[in-house]
Short mmCIF file of C-alpha atoms in Angstrom, two decimals:
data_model
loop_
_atom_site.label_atom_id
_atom_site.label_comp_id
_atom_site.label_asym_id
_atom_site.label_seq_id
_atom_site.Cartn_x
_atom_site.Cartn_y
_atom_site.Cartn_z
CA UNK A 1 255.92 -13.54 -36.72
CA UNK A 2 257.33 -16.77 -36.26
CA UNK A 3 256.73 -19.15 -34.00
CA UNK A 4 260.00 -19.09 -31.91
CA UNK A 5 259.70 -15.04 -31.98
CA UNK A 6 256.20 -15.44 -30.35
CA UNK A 7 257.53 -17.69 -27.66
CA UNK A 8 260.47 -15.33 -26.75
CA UNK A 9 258.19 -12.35 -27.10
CA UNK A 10 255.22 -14.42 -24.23
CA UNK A 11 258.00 -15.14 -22.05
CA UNK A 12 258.74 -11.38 -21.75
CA UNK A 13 255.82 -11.07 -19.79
CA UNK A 14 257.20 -13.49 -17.09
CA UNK A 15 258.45 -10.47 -15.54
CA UNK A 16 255.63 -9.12 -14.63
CA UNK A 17 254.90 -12.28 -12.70
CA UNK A 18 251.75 -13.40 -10.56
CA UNK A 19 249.60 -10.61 -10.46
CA UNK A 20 246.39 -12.36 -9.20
CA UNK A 21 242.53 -10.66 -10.35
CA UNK A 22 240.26 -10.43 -13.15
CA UNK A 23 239.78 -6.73 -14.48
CA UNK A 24 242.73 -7.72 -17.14
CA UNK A 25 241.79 -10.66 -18.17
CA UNK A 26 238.00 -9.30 -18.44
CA UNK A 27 238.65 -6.41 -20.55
CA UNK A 28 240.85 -8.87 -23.01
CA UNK A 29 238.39 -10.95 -23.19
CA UNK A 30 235.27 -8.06 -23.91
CA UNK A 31 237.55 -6.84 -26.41
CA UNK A 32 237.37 -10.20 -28.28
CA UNK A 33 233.31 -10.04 -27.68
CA UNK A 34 233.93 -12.82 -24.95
CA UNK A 35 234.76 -16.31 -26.60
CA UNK A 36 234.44 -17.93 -23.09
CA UNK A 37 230.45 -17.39 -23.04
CA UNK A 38 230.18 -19.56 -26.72
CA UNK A 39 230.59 -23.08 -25.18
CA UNK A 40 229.82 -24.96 -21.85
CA UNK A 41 233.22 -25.55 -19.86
CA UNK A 42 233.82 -27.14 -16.66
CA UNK A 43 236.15 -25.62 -14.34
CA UNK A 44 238.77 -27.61 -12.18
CA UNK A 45 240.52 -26.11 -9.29
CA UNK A 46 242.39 -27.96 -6.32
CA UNK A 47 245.95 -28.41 -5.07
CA UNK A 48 246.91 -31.26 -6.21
CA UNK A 49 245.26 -33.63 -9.09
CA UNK A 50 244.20 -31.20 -11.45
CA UNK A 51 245.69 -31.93 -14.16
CA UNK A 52 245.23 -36.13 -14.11
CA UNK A 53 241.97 -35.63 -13.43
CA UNK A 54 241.10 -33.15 -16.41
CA UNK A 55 242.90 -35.87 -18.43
CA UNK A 56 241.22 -38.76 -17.22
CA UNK A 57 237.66 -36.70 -17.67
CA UNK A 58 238.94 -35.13 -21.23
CA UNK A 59 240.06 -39.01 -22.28
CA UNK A 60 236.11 -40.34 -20.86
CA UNK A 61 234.22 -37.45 -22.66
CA UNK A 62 236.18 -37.73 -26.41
CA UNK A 63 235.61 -41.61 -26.14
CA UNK A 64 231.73 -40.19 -25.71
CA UNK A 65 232.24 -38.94 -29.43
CA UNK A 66 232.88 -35.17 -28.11
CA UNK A 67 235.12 -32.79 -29.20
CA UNK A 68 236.40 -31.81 -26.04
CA UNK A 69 238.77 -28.74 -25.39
CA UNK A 70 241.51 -28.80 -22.33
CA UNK A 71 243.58 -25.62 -21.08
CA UNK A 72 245.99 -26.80 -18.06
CA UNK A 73 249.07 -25.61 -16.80
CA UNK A 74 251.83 -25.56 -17.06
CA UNK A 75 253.55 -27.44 -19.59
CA UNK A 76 256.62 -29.79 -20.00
CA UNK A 77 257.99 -29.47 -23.19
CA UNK A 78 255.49 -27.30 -25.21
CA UNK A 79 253.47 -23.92 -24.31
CA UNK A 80 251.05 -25.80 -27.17
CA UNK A 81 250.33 -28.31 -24.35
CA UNK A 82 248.55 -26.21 -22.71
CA UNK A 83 245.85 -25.82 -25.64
CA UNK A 84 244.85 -29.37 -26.77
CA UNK A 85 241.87 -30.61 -28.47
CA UNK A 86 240.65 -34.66 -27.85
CA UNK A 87 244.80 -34.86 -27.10
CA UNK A 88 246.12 -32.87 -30.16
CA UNK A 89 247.82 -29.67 -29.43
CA UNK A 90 247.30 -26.62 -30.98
CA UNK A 91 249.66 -26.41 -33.93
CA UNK A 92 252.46 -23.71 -33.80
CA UNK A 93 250.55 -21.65 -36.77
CA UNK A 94 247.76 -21.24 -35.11
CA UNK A 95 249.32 -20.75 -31.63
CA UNK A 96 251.19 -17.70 -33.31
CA UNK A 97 248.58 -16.14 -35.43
CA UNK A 98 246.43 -16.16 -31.75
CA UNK A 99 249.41 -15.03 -29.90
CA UNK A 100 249.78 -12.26 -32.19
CA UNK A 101 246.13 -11.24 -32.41
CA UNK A 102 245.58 -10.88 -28.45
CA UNK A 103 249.34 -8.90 -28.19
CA UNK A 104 247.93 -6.69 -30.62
CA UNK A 105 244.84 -5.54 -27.73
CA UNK A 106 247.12 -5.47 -25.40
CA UNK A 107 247.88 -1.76 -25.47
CA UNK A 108 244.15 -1.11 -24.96
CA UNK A 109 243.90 -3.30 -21.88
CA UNK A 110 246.89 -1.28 -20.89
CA UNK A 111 244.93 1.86 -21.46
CA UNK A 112 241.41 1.01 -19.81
CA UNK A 113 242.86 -0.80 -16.56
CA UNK A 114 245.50 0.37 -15.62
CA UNK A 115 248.48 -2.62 -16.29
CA UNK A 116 249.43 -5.31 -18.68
CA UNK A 117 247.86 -8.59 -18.58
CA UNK A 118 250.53 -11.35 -17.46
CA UNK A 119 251.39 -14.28 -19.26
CA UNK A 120 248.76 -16.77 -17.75
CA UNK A 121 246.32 -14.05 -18.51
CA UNK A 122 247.17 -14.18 -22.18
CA UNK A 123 247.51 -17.86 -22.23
CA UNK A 124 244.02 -17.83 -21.16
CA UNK A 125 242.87 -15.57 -24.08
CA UNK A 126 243.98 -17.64 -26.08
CA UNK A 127 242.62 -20.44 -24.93
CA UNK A 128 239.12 -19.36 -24.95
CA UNK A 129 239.59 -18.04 -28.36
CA UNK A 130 240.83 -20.93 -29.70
CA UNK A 131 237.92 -22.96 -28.37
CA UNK A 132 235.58 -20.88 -29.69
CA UNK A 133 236.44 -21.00 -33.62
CA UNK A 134 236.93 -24.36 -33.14
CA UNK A 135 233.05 -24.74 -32.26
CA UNK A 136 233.86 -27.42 -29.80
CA UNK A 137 231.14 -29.50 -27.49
CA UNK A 138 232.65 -28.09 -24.02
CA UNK A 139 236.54 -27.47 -22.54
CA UNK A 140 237.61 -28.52 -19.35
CA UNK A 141 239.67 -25.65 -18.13
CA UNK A 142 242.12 -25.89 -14.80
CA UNK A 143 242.98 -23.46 -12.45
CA UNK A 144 246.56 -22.02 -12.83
CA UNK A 145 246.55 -20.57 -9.03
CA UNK A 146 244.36 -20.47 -6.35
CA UNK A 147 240.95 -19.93 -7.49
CA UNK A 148 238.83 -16.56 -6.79
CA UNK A 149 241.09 -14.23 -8.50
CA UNK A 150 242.64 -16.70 -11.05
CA UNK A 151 242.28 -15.36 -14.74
CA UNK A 152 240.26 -18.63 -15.81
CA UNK A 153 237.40 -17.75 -12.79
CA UNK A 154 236.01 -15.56 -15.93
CA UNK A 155 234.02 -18.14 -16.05
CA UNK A 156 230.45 -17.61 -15.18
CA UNK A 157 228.41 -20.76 -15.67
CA UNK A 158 229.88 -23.64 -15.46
CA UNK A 159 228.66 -26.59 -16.60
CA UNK A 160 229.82 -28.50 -13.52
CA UNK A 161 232.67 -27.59 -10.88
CA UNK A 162 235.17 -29.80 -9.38
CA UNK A 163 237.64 -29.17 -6.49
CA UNK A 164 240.07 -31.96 -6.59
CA UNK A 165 241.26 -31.87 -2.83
CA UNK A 166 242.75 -29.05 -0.63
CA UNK A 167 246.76 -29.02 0.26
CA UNK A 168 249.62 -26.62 1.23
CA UNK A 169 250.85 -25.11 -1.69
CA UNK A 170 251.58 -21.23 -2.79
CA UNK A 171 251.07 -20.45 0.86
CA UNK A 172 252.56 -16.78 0.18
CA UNK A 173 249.39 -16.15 -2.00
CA UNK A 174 246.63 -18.42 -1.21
CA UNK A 175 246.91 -18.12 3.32
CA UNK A 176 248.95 -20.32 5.88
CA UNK A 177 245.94 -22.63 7.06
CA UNK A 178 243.86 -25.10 5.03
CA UNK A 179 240.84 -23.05 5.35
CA UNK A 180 242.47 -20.29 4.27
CA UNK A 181 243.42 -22.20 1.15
CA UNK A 182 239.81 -23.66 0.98
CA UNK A 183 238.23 -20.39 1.20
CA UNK A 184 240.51 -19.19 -1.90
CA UNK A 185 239.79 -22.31 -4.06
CA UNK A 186 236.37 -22.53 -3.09
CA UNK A 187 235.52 -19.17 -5.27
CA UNK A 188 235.44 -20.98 -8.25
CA UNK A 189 232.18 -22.23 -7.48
CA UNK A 190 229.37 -20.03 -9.39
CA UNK A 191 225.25 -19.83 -8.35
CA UNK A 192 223.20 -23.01 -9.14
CA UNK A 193 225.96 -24.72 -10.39
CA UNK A 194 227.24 -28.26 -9.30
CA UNK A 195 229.96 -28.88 -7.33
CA UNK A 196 232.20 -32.05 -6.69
CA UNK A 197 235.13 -32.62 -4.64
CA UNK A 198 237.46 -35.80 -3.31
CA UNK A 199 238.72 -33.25 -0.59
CA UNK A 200 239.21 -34.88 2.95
CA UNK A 201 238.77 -33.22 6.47
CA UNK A 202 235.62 -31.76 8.13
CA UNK A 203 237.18 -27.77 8.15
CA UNK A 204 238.14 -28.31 4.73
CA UNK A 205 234.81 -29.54 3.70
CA UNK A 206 232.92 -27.59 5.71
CA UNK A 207 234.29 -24.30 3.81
CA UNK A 208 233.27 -25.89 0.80
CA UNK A 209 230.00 -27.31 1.74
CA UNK A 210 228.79 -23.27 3.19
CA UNK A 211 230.21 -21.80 -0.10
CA UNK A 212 228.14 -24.23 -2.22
CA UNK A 213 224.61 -23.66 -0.10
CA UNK A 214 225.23 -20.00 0.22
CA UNK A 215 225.11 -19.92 -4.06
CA UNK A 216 222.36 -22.88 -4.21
CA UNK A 217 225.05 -25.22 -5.94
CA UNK A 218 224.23 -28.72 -5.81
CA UNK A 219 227.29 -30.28 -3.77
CA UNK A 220 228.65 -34.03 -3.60
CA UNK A 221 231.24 -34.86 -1.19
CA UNK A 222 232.63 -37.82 -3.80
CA UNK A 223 234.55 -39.70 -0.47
CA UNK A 224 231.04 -40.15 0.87
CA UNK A 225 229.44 -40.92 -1.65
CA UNK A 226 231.52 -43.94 -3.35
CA UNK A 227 233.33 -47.15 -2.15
CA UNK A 228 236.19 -48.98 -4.05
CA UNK A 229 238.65 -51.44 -3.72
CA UNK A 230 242.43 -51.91 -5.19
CA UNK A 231 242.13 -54.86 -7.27
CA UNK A 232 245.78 -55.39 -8.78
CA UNK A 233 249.15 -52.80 -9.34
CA UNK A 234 251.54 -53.66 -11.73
CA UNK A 235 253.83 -51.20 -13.71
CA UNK A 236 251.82 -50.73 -16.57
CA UNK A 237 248.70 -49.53 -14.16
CA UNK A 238 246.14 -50.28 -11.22
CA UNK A 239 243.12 -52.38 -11.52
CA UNK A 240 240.39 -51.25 -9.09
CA UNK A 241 236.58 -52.02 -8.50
CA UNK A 242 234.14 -48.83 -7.95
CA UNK A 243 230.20 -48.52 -7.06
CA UNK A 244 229.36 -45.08 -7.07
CA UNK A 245 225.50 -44.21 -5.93
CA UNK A 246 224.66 -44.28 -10.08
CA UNK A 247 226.69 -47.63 -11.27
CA UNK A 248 228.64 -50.34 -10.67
CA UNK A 249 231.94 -50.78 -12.35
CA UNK A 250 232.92 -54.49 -11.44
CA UNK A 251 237.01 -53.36 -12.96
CA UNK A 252 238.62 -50.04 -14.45
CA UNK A 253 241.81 -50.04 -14.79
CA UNK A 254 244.02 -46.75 -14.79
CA UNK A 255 247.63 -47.11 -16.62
CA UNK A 256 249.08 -44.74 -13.69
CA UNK A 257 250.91 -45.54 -10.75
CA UNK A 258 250.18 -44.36 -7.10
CA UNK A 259 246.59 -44.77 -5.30
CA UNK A 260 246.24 -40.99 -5.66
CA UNK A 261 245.52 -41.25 -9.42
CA UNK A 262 242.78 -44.26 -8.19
CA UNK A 263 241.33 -41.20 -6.20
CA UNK A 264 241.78 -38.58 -9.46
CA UNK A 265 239.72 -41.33 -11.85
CA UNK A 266 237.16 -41.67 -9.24
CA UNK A 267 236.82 -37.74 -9.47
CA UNK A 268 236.59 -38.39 -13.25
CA UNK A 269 233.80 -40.80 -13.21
CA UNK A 270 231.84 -39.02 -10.35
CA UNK A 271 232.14 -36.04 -12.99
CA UNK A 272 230.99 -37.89 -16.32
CA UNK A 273 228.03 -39.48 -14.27
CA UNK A 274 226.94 -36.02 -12.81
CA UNK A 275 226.95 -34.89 -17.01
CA UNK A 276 225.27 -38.22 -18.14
CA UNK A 277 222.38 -37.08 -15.41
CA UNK A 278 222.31 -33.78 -16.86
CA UNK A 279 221.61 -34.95 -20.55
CA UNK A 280 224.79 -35.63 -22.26
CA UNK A 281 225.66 -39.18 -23.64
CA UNK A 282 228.48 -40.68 -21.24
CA UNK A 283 227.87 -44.24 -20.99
CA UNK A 284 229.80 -46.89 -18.77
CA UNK A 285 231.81 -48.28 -21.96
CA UNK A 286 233.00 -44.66 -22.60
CA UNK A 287 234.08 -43.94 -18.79
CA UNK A 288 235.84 -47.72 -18.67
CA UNK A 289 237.98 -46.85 -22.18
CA UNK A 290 238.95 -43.15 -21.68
CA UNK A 291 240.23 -44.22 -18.02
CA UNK A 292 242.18 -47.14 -19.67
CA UNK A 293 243.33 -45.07 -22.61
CA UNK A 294 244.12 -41.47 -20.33
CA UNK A 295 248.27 -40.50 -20.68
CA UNK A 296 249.53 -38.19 -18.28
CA UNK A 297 253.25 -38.07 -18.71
CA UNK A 298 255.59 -36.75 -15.66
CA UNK A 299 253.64 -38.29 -12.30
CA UNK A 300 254.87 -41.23 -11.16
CA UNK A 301 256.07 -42.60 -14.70
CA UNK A 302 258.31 -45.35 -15.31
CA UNK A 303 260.73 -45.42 -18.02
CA UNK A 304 263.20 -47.77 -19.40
CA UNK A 305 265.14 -50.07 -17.24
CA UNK A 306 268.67 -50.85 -16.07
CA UNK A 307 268.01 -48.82 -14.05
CA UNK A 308 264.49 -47.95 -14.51
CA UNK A 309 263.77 -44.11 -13.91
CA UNK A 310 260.92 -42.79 -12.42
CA UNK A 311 259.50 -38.98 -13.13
CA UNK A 312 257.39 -37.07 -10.73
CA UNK A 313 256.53 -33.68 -10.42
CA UNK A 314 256.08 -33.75 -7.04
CA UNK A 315 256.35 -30.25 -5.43
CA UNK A 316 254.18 -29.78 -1.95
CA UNK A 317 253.59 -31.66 1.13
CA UNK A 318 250.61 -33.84 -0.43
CA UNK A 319 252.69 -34.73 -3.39
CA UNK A 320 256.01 -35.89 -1.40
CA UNK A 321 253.44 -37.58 0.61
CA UNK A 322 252.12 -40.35 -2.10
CA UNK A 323 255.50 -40.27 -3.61
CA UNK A 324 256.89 -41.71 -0.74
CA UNK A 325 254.37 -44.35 -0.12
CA UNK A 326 254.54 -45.09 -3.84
CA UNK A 327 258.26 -45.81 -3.36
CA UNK A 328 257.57 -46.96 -0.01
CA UNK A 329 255.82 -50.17 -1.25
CA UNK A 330 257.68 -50.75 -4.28
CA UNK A 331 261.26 -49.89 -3.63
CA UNK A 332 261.95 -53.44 -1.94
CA UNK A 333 265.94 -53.88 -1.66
CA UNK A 334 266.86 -51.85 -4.43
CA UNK A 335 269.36 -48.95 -4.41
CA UNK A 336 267.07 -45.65 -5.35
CA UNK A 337 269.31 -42.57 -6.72
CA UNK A 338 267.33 -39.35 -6.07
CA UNK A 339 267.96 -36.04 -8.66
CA UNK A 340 266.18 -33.39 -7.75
CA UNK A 341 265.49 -29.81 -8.72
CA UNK A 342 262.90 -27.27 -6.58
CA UNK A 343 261.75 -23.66 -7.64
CA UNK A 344 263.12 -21.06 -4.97
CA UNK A 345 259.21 -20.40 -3.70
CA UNK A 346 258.12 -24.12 -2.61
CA UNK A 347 259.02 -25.42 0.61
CA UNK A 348 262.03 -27.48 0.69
CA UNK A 349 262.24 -29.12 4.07
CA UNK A 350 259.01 -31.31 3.25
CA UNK A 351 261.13 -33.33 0.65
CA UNK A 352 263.79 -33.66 2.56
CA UNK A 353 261.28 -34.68 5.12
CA UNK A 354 259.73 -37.41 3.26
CA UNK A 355 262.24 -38.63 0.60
CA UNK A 356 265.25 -38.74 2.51
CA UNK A 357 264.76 -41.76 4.59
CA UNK A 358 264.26 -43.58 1.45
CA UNK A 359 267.02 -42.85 -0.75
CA UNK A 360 270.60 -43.82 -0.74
CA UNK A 361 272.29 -40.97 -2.96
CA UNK A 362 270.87 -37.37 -3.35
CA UNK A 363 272.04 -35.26 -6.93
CA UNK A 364 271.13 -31.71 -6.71
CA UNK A 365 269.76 -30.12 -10.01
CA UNK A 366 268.42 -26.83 -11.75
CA UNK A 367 265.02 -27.14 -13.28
CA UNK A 368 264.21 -25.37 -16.08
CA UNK A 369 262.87 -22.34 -14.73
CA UNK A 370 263.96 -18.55 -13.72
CA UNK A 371 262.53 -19.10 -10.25
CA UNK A 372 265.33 -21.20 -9.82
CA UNK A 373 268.36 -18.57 -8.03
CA UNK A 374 269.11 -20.68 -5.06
CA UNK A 375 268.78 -24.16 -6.64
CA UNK A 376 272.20 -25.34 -5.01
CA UNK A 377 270.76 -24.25 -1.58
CA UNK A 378 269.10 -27.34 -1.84
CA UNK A 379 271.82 -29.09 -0.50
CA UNK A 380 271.37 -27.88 3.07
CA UNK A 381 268.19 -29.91 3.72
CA UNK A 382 269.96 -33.19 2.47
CA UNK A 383 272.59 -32.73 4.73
CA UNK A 384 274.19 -35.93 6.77
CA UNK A 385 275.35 -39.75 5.23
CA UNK A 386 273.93 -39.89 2.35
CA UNK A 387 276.50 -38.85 -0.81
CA UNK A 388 275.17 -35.90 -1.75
CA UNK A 389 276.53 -34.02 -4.70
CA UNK A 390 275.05 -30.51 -7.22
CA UNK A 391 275.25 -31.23 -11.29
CA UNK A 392 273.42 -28.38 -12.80
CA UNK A 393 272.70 -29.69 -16.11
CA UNK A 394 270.00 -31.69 -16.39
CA UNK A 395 271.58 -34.43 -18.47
CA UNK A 396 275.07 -34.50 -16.84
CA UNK A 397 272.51 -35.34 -13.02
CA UNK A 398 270.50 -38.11 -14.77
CA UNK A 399 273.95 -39.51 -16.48
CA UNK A 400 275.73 -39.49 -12.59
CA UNK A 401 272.72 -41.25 -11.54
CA UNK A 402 272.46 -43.68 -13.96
CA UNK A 403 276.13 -44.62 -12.57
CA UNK A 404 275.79 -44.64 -9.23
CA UNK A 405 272.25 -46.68 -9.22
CA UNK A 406 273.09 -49.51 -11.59
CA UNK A 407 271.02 -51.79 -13.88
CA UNK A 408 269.12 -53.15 -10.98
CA UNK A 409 268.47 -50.00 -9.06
CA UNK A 410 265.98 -46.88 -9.64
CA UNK A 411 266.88 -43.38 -10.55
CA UNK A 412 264.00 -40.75 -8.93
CA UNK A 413 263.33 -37.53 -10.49
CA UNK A 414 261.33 -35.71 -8.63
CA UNK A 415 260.54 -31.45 -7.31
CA UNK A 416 259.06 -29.89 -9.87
CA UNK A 417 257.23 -29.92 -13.49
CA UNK A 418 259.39 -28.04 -14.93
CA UNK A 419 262.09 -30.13 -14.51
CA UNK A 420 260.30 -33.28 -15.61
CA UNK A 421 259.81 -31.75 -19.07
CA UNK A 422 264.04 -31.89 -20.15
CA UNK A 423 263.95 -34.88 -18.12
CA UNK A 424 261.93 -36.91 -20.10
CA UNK A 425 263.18 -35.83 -23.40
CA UNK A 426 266.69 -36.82 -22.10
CA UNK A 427 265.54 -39.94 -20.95
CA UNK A 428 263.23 -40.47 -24.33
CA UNK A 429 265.97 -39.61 -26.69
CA UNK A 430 267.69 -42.10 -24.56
CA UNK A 431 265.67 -44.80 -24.63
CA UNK A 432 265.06 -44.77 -28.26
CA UNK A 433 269.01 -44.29 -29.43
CA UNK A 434 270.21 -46.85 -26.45
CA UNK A 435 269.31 -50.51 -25.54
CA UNK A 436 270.77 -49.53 -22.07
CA UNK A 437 267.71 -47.85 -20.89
#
């Protein structure tokens, strides 16, 4: 099997979809003599920040000298982004030779439980296997959905937990209320193990906090714990000054924009320090160069200029929310263009909400996705003034937009991952075949 045949042959299993619980992904994995019991992981769950975070914390621990694993979801380009050792990705022989392995126990999953594992279930197979034979120090392993029934909450012991923050999202699946949500995301944490979070409000908290005590998990409520100060923003990055209850850091810098990401490299630090106190070797000269050295492509990125684009996967309420403060403060006068794309399942009237106010032409696109039916429906939440028009190829939007924002304006792209992916390699290709970017 060749690579390209294994990729057409996973994305069969799309249609089975989101089938949320763990006797699948349990009996693929005791099949395999269970590779996620051979090395200490830390699991990372929350709505938003997951995946900047497990960079930022990856980037700290493999400038400690570790060889550090990371499985996160999804990807932009690449399903091999999703398996990456100290920032290489798996390479496409292995990836198949794995892929190929687990399809072949399939059948027997099939046969003891009832149904076919799903795609993320696989993915996750894989993952741990990977890991394992590559005799790593520890993997830092995110959520895909929710968090109690999520294939990765195989995991039994984790070396530490962290719950980035709690937001609407996946509503249909994870409950209409924040505690709701809380509850779900809050079974990730295990007995005895410790638990961080940057999560805000008391009901939110407070679900986390009696989860934590009820299993005897040490808990730190990072907001309360830490104070820091915004230094400098430019557009290569914030400077920022942080004093956390076990050090001092005078200046870190973070090469991301938005004070959200200030919040996700807090999370980080908290995280390395609460390691360092449990034996391993994470000093302040490896948390200050793996925050300075973290990439995190697609959130909040600037690229090129005349007119300079900016990519966000922005897809919920909390994510529209610091997107439009981001642009907010550094819009000034100039004309902002916005393309946008939005899965069918997320809820479109909260970026209408937030970004319309801000922009001054709206282009309606198709990310790159199956859940994408009613893409053009889009349209009806940017009613009113603004020009407003639908381009469903990706390239053909961001070429209109280049138009109709000029050298001196800024070109948005923003609704989901999956769109940010084509985006960028548009916009890449672009940059490096064109002075006019």
């Amino acid at each position: 099997m060749e690579y390209r045949q294994a990729i057409l042959k996973l994305n069969q299993f799309k249609s089975l979809g989101i089938n949320l619980g763990l006797r699948r992904i349990n009996d693929l994995l005791e099949i395999f003599g269970h590779p996620e019991e051979q090395f200490p992981i830390i699991h990372i769950g929350g709505t938003n920040g997951k995946g900047s975070t497990t960079a930022m914390l990856a980037s700290i621990l493999k400038e400690a000298g570790y060889q550090v694993g990371v499985f996160s979801s999804p990807h932009l380009i690449s399903h091999r982004e999703r398996f990456m050792i100290n920032g290489e990705y798996i390479s496409e022989k292995e990836f198949t030779a794995l892929f190929a392995e687990v399809l072949g126990a399939l059948e027997q999953v099939e046969q003891d439980v009832g149904s076919l594992p799903t795609e993320f279930e696989i993915l996750t197979a894989m993952t741990f296997l990977y890991f394992a034979r590559k005799q790593i120090d520890l993997a830092l392993v995110e959520v895909g959905l929710g968090g109690d029934f999520d294939s990765t909450n195989v995991v039994k012991h984790p070396l530490l937990t962290i719950i980035t923050n709690v937001s609407y999202d996946h509503q249909d699946r994870l409950g209409n209320t924040l505690v709701e949500i809380a509850e779900k995301k809050s079974g990730i944490i295990k007995a005895n193990c410790p638990v961080i979070t940057m999560s805000k409000g008391e009901d939110v908290l407070r679900i986390i906090r009696e989860k934590a005590e009820d299993l005897a998990a040490p808990f730190w409520e990072i907001q309360r714990e830490v104070a820091w100060e915004i230094i400098s923003e430019t557009d290569e990055g914030q400077a920022f000054s942080l004093k956390t209850p076990f050090n001092d850091y005078p200046q870190l810098f973070v090469p991301l924009q938005g004070e959200h990401q200030i919040e996700n490299a807090i999370t980080a630090v908290f995280a390395a320090e609460i390691l360092q106190k449990k034996g391993w070797r994470v000093g302040s000269e490896a948390i200050k160069a793996g925050i300075v050295k973290v990439k995190w492509p697609g959130r909040l990125e600037l690229i090129g200029c005349k007119p300079c684009f900016v990519l966000d996967g922005a897809h919920n309420l909390a994510g529209f929310m610091v997107l439009s403060q981001w642009l907010t403060k550094r819009k000034q006068n100039r004309r902002l263009v916005l393309v946008i794309g939005m899965l069918d399942n997320k809820d479109w009237d909260w970026a209408a909400r937030f970004l319309k106010p801000l922009v001054d032409a709206v282009i309606i696109t198709r990310p790159n996705s199956e859940r994408t039916v009613h893409w053009q429906d889009l349209k009806n939440h940017f009613q009113g003034n603004l020009p407003l028009t639908c381009i469903e190829d990706i390239g053909e939007a961001l070429e209109k937009a280049r138009s109709l924002a000029g050298d001196d304006g800024l070109v948005l792209v923003t609704g989901s991952l999956h769109l940010m992916g084509k985006a960028r390699e548009i916009l890449q290709c672009s940059k490096n075949n064109s002075p006019g970017i």
